[in-house]
PDB file of C-alpha atoms in Angstrom:
ATOM      1  CA  TYR A  10     176.040 263.468 212.633  1.00 67.00           C
ATOM      2  CA  PRO A  11     173.638 261.401 214.721  1.00 71.00           C
ATOM      3  CA  GLY A  12     175.103 259.942 217.810  1.00 75.00           C
ATOM      4  CA  ARG A  13     178.138 262.345 217.735  1.00 80.00           C
ATOM      5  CA  PHE A  14     176.219 265.619 218.407  1.00 88.00           C
ATOM      6  CA  VAL A  15     173.317 266.627 220.500  1.00 91.00           C
ATOM      7  CA  GLY A  16     170.978 269.343 219.513  1.00 92.00           C
ATOM      8  CA  PHE A  17     170.259 272.315 221.877  1.00 95.00           C
ATOM      9  CA  GLY A  18     168.188 275.403 220.943  1.00 97.00           C
ATOM     10  CA  SER A  19     167.957 278.870 222.549  1.00 96.00           C
ATOM     11  CA  VAL A  20     164.985 281.075 222.894  1.00 97.00           C
ATOM     12  CA  GLU A  21     164.642 284.665 223.486  1.00 94.00           C
ATOM     13  CA  PRO A  22     162.249 284.974 226.252  1.00 95.00           C
ATOM     14  CA  SER A  23     161.000 288.554 226.256  1.00 93.00           C
ATOM     15  CA  ASP A  24     157.918 287.350 224.263  1.00 96.00           C
ATOM     16  CA  VAL A  25     156.809 284.450 226.535  1.00 97.00           C
ATOM     17  CA  GLU A  26     154.047 283.152 224.079  1.00 97.00           C
ATOM     18  CA  SER A  27     156.448 283.290 221.107  1.00 97.00           C
ATOM     19  CA  ALA A  28     159.272 281.656 223.032  1.00 97.00           C
ATOM     20  CA  ALA A  29     157.009 278.688 224.379  1.00 98.00           C
ATOM     21  CA  LEU A  30     155.981 278.176 220.669  1.00 98.00           C
ATOM     22  CA  GLN A  31     159.589 278.005 219.740  1.00 98.00           C
ATOM     23  CA  ILE A  32     160.253 275.525 222.440  1.00 98.00           C
ATOM     24  CA  SER A  33     157.420 273.268 221.200  1.00 98.00           C
ATOM     25  CA  LYS A  34     158.907 273.375 217.745  1.00 98.00           C
ATOM     26  CA  LEU A  35     162.325 272.507 219.106  1.00 97.00           C
ATOM     27  CA  GLY A  36     161.065 269.481 221.123  1.00 97.00           C
ATOM     28  CA  ALA A  37     159.089 268.157 218.045  1.00 96.00           C
ATOM     29  CA  ALA A  38     162.391 268.338 215.984  1.00 95.00           C
ATOM     30  CA  GLY A  39     164.035 266.316 218.719  1.00 93.00           C
ATOM     31  CA  VAL A  40     166.209 268.947 220.177  1.00 96.00           C
ATOM     32  CA  LYS A  41     167.406 267.815 223.636  1.00 96.00           C
ATOM     33  CA  GLY A  42     167.439 271.047 225.541  1.00 97.00           C
ATOM     34  CA  VAL A  43     166.996 274.809 225.375  1.00 98.00           C
ATOM     35  CA  THR A  44     169.004 277.675 226.841  1.00 97.00           C
ATOM     36  CA  ILE A  45     166.817 280.409 228.658  1.00 96.00           C
ATOM     37  CA  ASP A  46     168.858 283.369 229.567  1.00 93.00           C
ATOM     38  CA  PRO A  47     166.234 285.894 230.798  1.00 90.00           C
ATOM     39  CA  SER A  48     168.729 288.377 232.353  1.00 85.00           C
ATOM     40  CA  THR A  49     170.050 289.265 229.054  1.00 83.00           C
ATOM     41  CA  ALA A  50     166.902 289.458 226.992  1.00 82.00           C
ATOM     42  CA  GLY A  51     165.159 292.316 225.593  1.00 84.00           C
ATOM     43  CA  VAL A  52     162.897 292.409 228.494  1.00 85.00           C
ATOM     44  CA  SER A  53     165.225 291.593 231.302  1.00 85.00           C
ATOM     45  CA  ARG A  54     163.911 289.338 234.129  1.00 90.00           C
ATOM     46  CA  GLN A  55     165.299 286.842 236.743  1.00 91.00           C
ATOM     47  CA  PHE A  56     165.170 283.176 236.148  1.00 94.00           C
ATOM     48  CA  HIS A  57     162.534 282.525 238.555  1.00 95.00           C
ATOM     49  CA  ASP A  58     160.075 285.190 237.407  1.00 96.00           C
ATOM     50  CA  ARG A  59     156.601 283.480 237.388  1.00 97.00           C
ATOM     51  CA  SER A  60     155.952 285.194 233.733  1.00 96.00           C
ATOM     52  CA  LEU A  61     158.545 282.662 232.465  1.00 97.00           C
ATOM     53  CA  TYR A  62     156.971 279.535 233.997  1.00 98.00           C
ATOM     54  CA  GLN A  63     155.275 278.672 230.808  1.00 98.00           C
ATOM     55  CA  LEU A  64     158.569 278.197 229.170  1.00 98.00           C
ATOM     56  CA  TYR A  65     159.647 275.721 231.804  1.00 98.00           C
ATOM     57  CA  GLU A  66     156.261 273.976 231.589  1.00 98.00           C
ATOM     58  CA  GLU A  67     156.637 273.462 227.885  1.00 98.00           C
ATOM     59  CA  ALA A  68     160.370 272.300 228.213  1.00 98.00           C
ATOM     60  CA  ALA A  69     159.112 269.786 230.710  1.00 98.00           C
ATOM     61  CA  ALA A  70     156.326 268.753 228.396  1.00 97.00           C
ATOM     62  CA  GLN A  71     158.690 268.278 225.541  1.00 97.00           C
ATOM     63  CA  GLY A  72     161.027 266.273 227.662  1.00 97.00           C
ATOM     64  CA  MET A  73     163.802 268.904 227.212  1.00 98.00           C
ATOM     65  CA  LEU A  74     166.304 270.040 229.791  1.00 98.00           C
ATOM     66  CA  VAL A  75     166.836 273.768 230.310  1.00 98.00           C
ATOM     67  CA  THR A  76     170.274 275.503 230.492  1.00 97.00           C
ATOM     68  CA  THR A  77     170.801 278.810 231.967  1.00 95.00           C
ATOM     69  CA  THR A  78     173.797 281.055 232.499  1.00 91.00           C
ATOM     70  CA  GLN A  79     174.074 282.089 236.141  1.00 88.00           C
ATOM     71  CA  SER A  80     177.312 284.240 236.405  1.00 85.00           C
ATOM     72  CA  CYS A  81     178.320 287.933 237.211  1.00 83.00           C
ATOM     73  CA  LEU A  82     178.955 288.223 233.415  1.00 80.00           C
ATOM     74  CA  LEU A  83     175.477 288.450 232.660  1.00 79.00           C
ATOM     75  CA  GLY A  84     172.875 290.753 233.934  1.00 72.00           C
ATOM     76  CA  PRO A  85     172.898 294.019 233.778  1.00 80.00           C
ATOM     77  CA  TYR A  86     173.299 293.658 237.436  1.00 82.00           C
ATOM     78  CA  MET A  87     175.344 290.933 239.320  1.00 82.00           C
ATOM     79  CA  ASP A  88     172.299 289.889 241.324  1.00 83.00           C
ATOM     80  CA  ASP A  89     170.316 289.214 238.147  1.00 83.00           C
ATOM     81  CA  CYS A  90     171.962 285.772 237.992  1.00 83.00           C
ATOM     82  CA  ARG A  91     171.792 284.168 241.308  1.00 89.00           C
ATOM     83  CA  PRO A  92     171.581 280.349 241.501  1.00 93.00           C
ATOM     84  CA  GLU A  93     169.004 280.748 244.262  1.00 94.00           C
ATOM     85  CA  TYR A  94     166.647 281.670 241.458  1.00 95.00           C
ATOM     86  CA  VAL A  95     167.297 278.138 239.970  1.00 97.00           C
ATOM     87  CA  ASP A  96     166.225 276.721 243.242  1.00 97.00           C
ATOM     88  CA  HIS A  97     162.800 278.349 242.918  1.00 97.00           C
ATOM     89  CA  VAL A  98     162.270 276.901 239.580  1.00 98.00           C
ATOM     90  CA  ALA A  99     163.653 273.364 240.454  1.00 98.00           C
ATOM     91  CA  THR A 100     161.436 273.222 243.331  1.00 98.00           C
ATOM     92  CA  ASP A 101     158.309 274.129 241.388  1.00 98.00           C
ATOM     93  CA  PHE A 102     159.383 271.867 238.483  1.00 98.00           C
ATOM     94  CA  PRO A 103     160.921 268.822 240.097  1.00 97.00           C
ATOM     95  CA  ASP A 104     160.806 266.716 236.802  1.00 97.00           C
ATOM     96  CA  LEU A 105     162.636 269.467 234.860  1.00 98.00           C
ATOM     97  CA  THR A 106     166.388 268.943 234.502  1.00 98.00           C
ATOM     98  CA  ILE A 107     168.164 272.337 234.910  1.00 98.00           C
ATOM     99  CA  VAL A 108     171.839 273.045 234.007  1.00 98.00           C
ATOM    100  CA  ILE A 109     173.542 276.002 235.369  1.00 97.00           C
ATOM    101  CA  GLN A 110     176.204 277.213 232.968  1.00 94.00           C
ATOM    102  CA  HIS A 111     179.260 278.987 234.197  1.00 92.00           C
ATOM    103  CA  GLY A 112     178.856 277.544 237.687  1.00 93.00           C
ATOM    104  CA  GLY A 113     176.958 280.340 239.117  1.00 92.00           C
ATOM    105  CA  TRP A 114     180.243 282.084 239.640  1.00 92.00           C
ATOM    106  CA  PRO A 115     180.994 283.960 242.009  1.00 94.00           C
ATOM    107  CA  TYR A 116     178.125 282.543 243.968  1.00 95.00           C
ATOM    108  CA  VAL A 117     179.967 279.043 244.129  1.00 96.00           C
ATOM    109  CA  ARG A 118     178.689 278.086 247.431  1.00 97.00           C
ATOM    110  CA  GLU A 119     175.193 279.001 246.764  1.00 96.00           C
ATOM    111  CA  THR A 120     175.366 277.052 243.476  1.00 97.00           C
ATOM    112  CA  ILE A 121     176.753 273.824 245.571  1.00 97.00           C
ATOM    113  CA  GLY A 122     173.629 274.536 247.979  1.00 97.00           C
ATOM    114  CA  VAL A 123     171.343 274.290 245.137  1.00 98.00           C
ATOM    115  CA  LEU A 124     172.865 271.161 243.821  1.00 98.00           C
ATOM    116  CA  TYR A 125     172.785 269.424 247.095  1.00 97.00           C
ATOM    117  CA  LYS A 126     169.293 270.241 247.685  1.00 98.00           C
ATOM    118  CA  GLN A 127     167.840 269.742 244.129  1.00 98.00           C
ATOM    119  CA  PRO A 128     168.557 266.430 242.365  1.00 97.00           C
ATOM    120  CA  ASN A 129     167.274 267.794 239.223  1.00 98.00           C
ATOM    121  CA  VAL A 130     169.948 270.582 238.953  1.00 98.00           C
ATOM    122  CA  PHE A 131     173.316 270.262 237.581  1.00 98.00           C
ATOM    123  CA  THR A 132     176.194 272.711 236.825  1.00 98.00           C
ATOM    124  CA  VAL A 133     179.046 273.220 234.417  1.00 97.00           C
ATOM    125  CA  PRO A 134     181.642 275.419 236.050  1.00 95.00           C
ATOM    126  CA  GLY A 135     184.110 275.526 233.090  1.00 91.00           C
ATOM    127  CA  GLN A 136     186.750 277.850 233.560  1.00 90.00           C
ATOM    128  CA  TYR A 137     185.850 278.759 237.015  1.00 90.00           C
ATOM    129  CA  ILE A 138     186.856 275.429 238.157  1.00 92.00           C
ATOM    130  CA  HIS A 139     189.901 274.896 236.057  1.00 90.00           C
ATOM    131  CA  TYR A 140     191.625 278.100 236.224  1.00 90.00           C
ATOM    132  CA  ASP A 141     191.974 278.860 240.037  1.00 89.00           C
ATOM    133  CA  PHE A 142     189.216 281.333 240.131  1.00 92.00           C
ATOM    134  CA  PRO A 143     188.202 282.096 243.868  1.00 92.00           C
ATOM    135  CA  GLY A 144     185.987 279.369 244.876  1.00 93.00           C
ATOM    136  CA  SER A 145     187.267 276.806 242.387  1.00 94.00           C
ATOM    137  CA  GLY A 146     188.395 274.508 245.359  1.00 96.00           C
ATOM    138  CA  ASP A 147     184.732 274.625 246.680  1.00 97.00           C
ATOM    139  CA  TYR A 148     183.549 272.960 243.204  1.00 97.00           C
ATOM    140  CA  VAL A 149     186.364 270.389 243.418  1.00 97.00           C
ATOM    141  CA  HIS A 150     185.373 269.460 247.129  1.00 97.00           C
ATOM    142  CA  ALA A 151     181.753 269.308 246.066  1.00 97.00           C
ATOM    143  CA  LEU A 152     182.776 267.059 243.208  1.00 96.00           C
ATOM    144  CA  ARG A 153     184.661 264.843 245.586  1.00 96.00           C
ATOM    145  CA  ARG A 154     181.797 264.701 248.109  1.00 93.00           C
ATOM    146  CA  GLN A 155     177.922 265.552 248.066  1.00 94.00           C
ATOM    147  CA  CYS A 156     177.742 266.712 244.328  1.00 97.00           C
ATOM    148  CA  SER A 157     180.009 264.019 242.521  1.00 97.00           C
ATOM    149  CA  ARG A 158     177.035 263.254 240.056  1.00 98.00           C
ATOM    150  CA  GLN A 159     175.974 266.913 239.482  1.00 98.00           C
ATOM    151  CA  ILE A 160     178.988 268.739 238.259  1.00 98.00           C
ATOM    152  CA  LEU A 161     179.833 268.366 234.511  1.00 98.00           C
ATOM    153  CA  PHE A 162     182.970 269.039 232.546  1.00 96.00           C
ATOM    154  CA  GLY A 163     183.011 271.995 230.161  1.00 93.00           C
ATOM    155  CA  SER A 164     185.983 273.081 228.204  1.00 89.00           C
ATOM    156  CA  VAL A 165     184.694 276.648 227.216  1.00 84.00           C
ATOM    157  CA  TYR A 166     187.183 275.993 224.296  1.00 78.00           C
ATOM    158  CA  PRO A 167     188.636 277.940 222.544  1.00 77.00           C
ATOM    159  CA  ASN A 168     188.548 280.720 225.385  1.00 77.00           C
ATOM    160  CA  CYS A 169     190.473 278.593 227.920  1.00 79.00           C
ATOM    161  CA  GLY A 170     193.321 276.864 226.225  1.00 79.00           C
ATOM    162  CA  PRO A 171     193.790 273.408 224.792  1.00 85.00           C
ATOM    163  CA  LEU A 172     192.117 270.125 226.029  1.00 88.00           C
ATOM    164  CA  THR A 173     195.532 268.611 226.922  1.00 90.00           C
ATOM    165  CA  ASP A 174     196.059 271.374 229.357  1.00 91.00           C
ATOM    166  CA  LEU A 175     192.532 270.948 230.886  1.00 92.00           C
ATOM    167  CA  ARG A 176     193.239 267.220 231.005  1.00 93.00           C
ATOM    168  CA  HIS A 177     196.419 267.866 233.206  1.00 94.00           C
ATOM    169  CA  ILE A 178     194.491 270.299 235.519  1.00 94.00           C
ATOM    170  CA  VAL A 179     191.818 267.630 236.087  1.00 96.00           C
ATOM    171  CA  SER A 180     194.502 264.983 236.667  1.00 96.00           C
ATOM    172  CA  SER A 181     196.100 267.291 239.276  1.00 96.00           C
ATOM    173  CA  TRP A 182     193.069 267.168 241.407  1.00 96.00           C
ATOM    174  CA  ASP A 183     193.633 263.536 242.216  1.00 97.00           C
ATOM    175  CA  LEU A 184     190.008 262.412 242.102  1.00 97.00           C
ATOM    176  CA  PRO A 185     189.135 258.862 242.638  1.00 97.00           C
ATOM    177  CA  PRO A 186     188.801 257.282 239.185  1.00 97.00           C
ATOM    178  CA  GLU A 187     185.070 256.834 239.238  1.00 97.00           C
ATOM    179  CA  ILE A 188     184.318 260.567 240.223  1.00 97.00           C
ATOM    180  CA  GLU A 189     186.956 261.776 237.425  1.00 97.00           C
ATOM    181  CA  ARG A 190     184.993 259.690 234.986  1.00 98.00           C
ATOM    182  CA  ASN A 191     181.647 260.931 236.281  1.00 98.00           C
ATOM    183  CA  TYR A 192     183.027 264.491 235.750  1.00 97.00           C
ATOM    184  CA  LEU A 193     184.662 264.002 232.402  1.00 97.00           C
ATOM    185  CA  HIS A 194     181.906 261.898 230.840  1.00 97.00           C
ATOM    186  CA  ASP A 195     179.243 260.019 232.816  1.00 98.00           C
ATOM    187  CA  ASN A 196     177.466 262.976 234.395  1.00 98.00           C
ATOM    188  CA  ALA A 197     176.922 264.659 231.084  1.00 96.00           C
ATOM    189  CA  ALA A 198     175.853 261.386 229.461  1.00 95.00           C
ATOM    190  CA  ARG A 199     173.406 260.804 232.155  1.00 96.00           C
ATOM    191  CA  VAL A 200     171.992 264.335 231.819  1.00 97.00           C
ATOM    192  CA  LEU A 201     171.835 264.001 228.083  1.00 95.00           C
ATOM    193  CA  GLY A 202     170.339 260.584 228.149  1.00 91.00           C
ATOM    194  CA  LEU A 203     173.131 258.937 226.207  1.00 89.00           C
TER     195      LEU A 203
END
């Protein structure tokens, strides 16, 4: 369904050479982005590990964005998925678009700091913004202010209820219409080049 779905791939980054080749093939196939989650790979690393830089170079060369899950739910250890690691990569690859999945929770303010510093970094907080997790108000505040173009809607469906419930939750924030549209549509459309 061209025009309705955007293709994303994922690589297992334990074997960096093989993963770089996979990214090249994905890019040649027209895939828009690639997920790289090194903390859950067979060889566990942190996102900013220099041995992974070949993957970021290849994604940038292919014009692909990179998504990574930074959350306490990955690891094996909580500090394996700190948003500050994304800051390192975003600084070293300023033309690479990076999307932090799960909003970096519970490191919410650290995530917001990375967004504020790095114009090439975005986040999808998903359930952590919608369901009153500690820090959810910080995401909404940043959405209203300095990060209104870098926080993207993600439903996490079917894990987090129907879209009608999420629509009511977002409406309850009383965002200005332009910021609400950015959150629900325009930010993602910009990131995906739609």
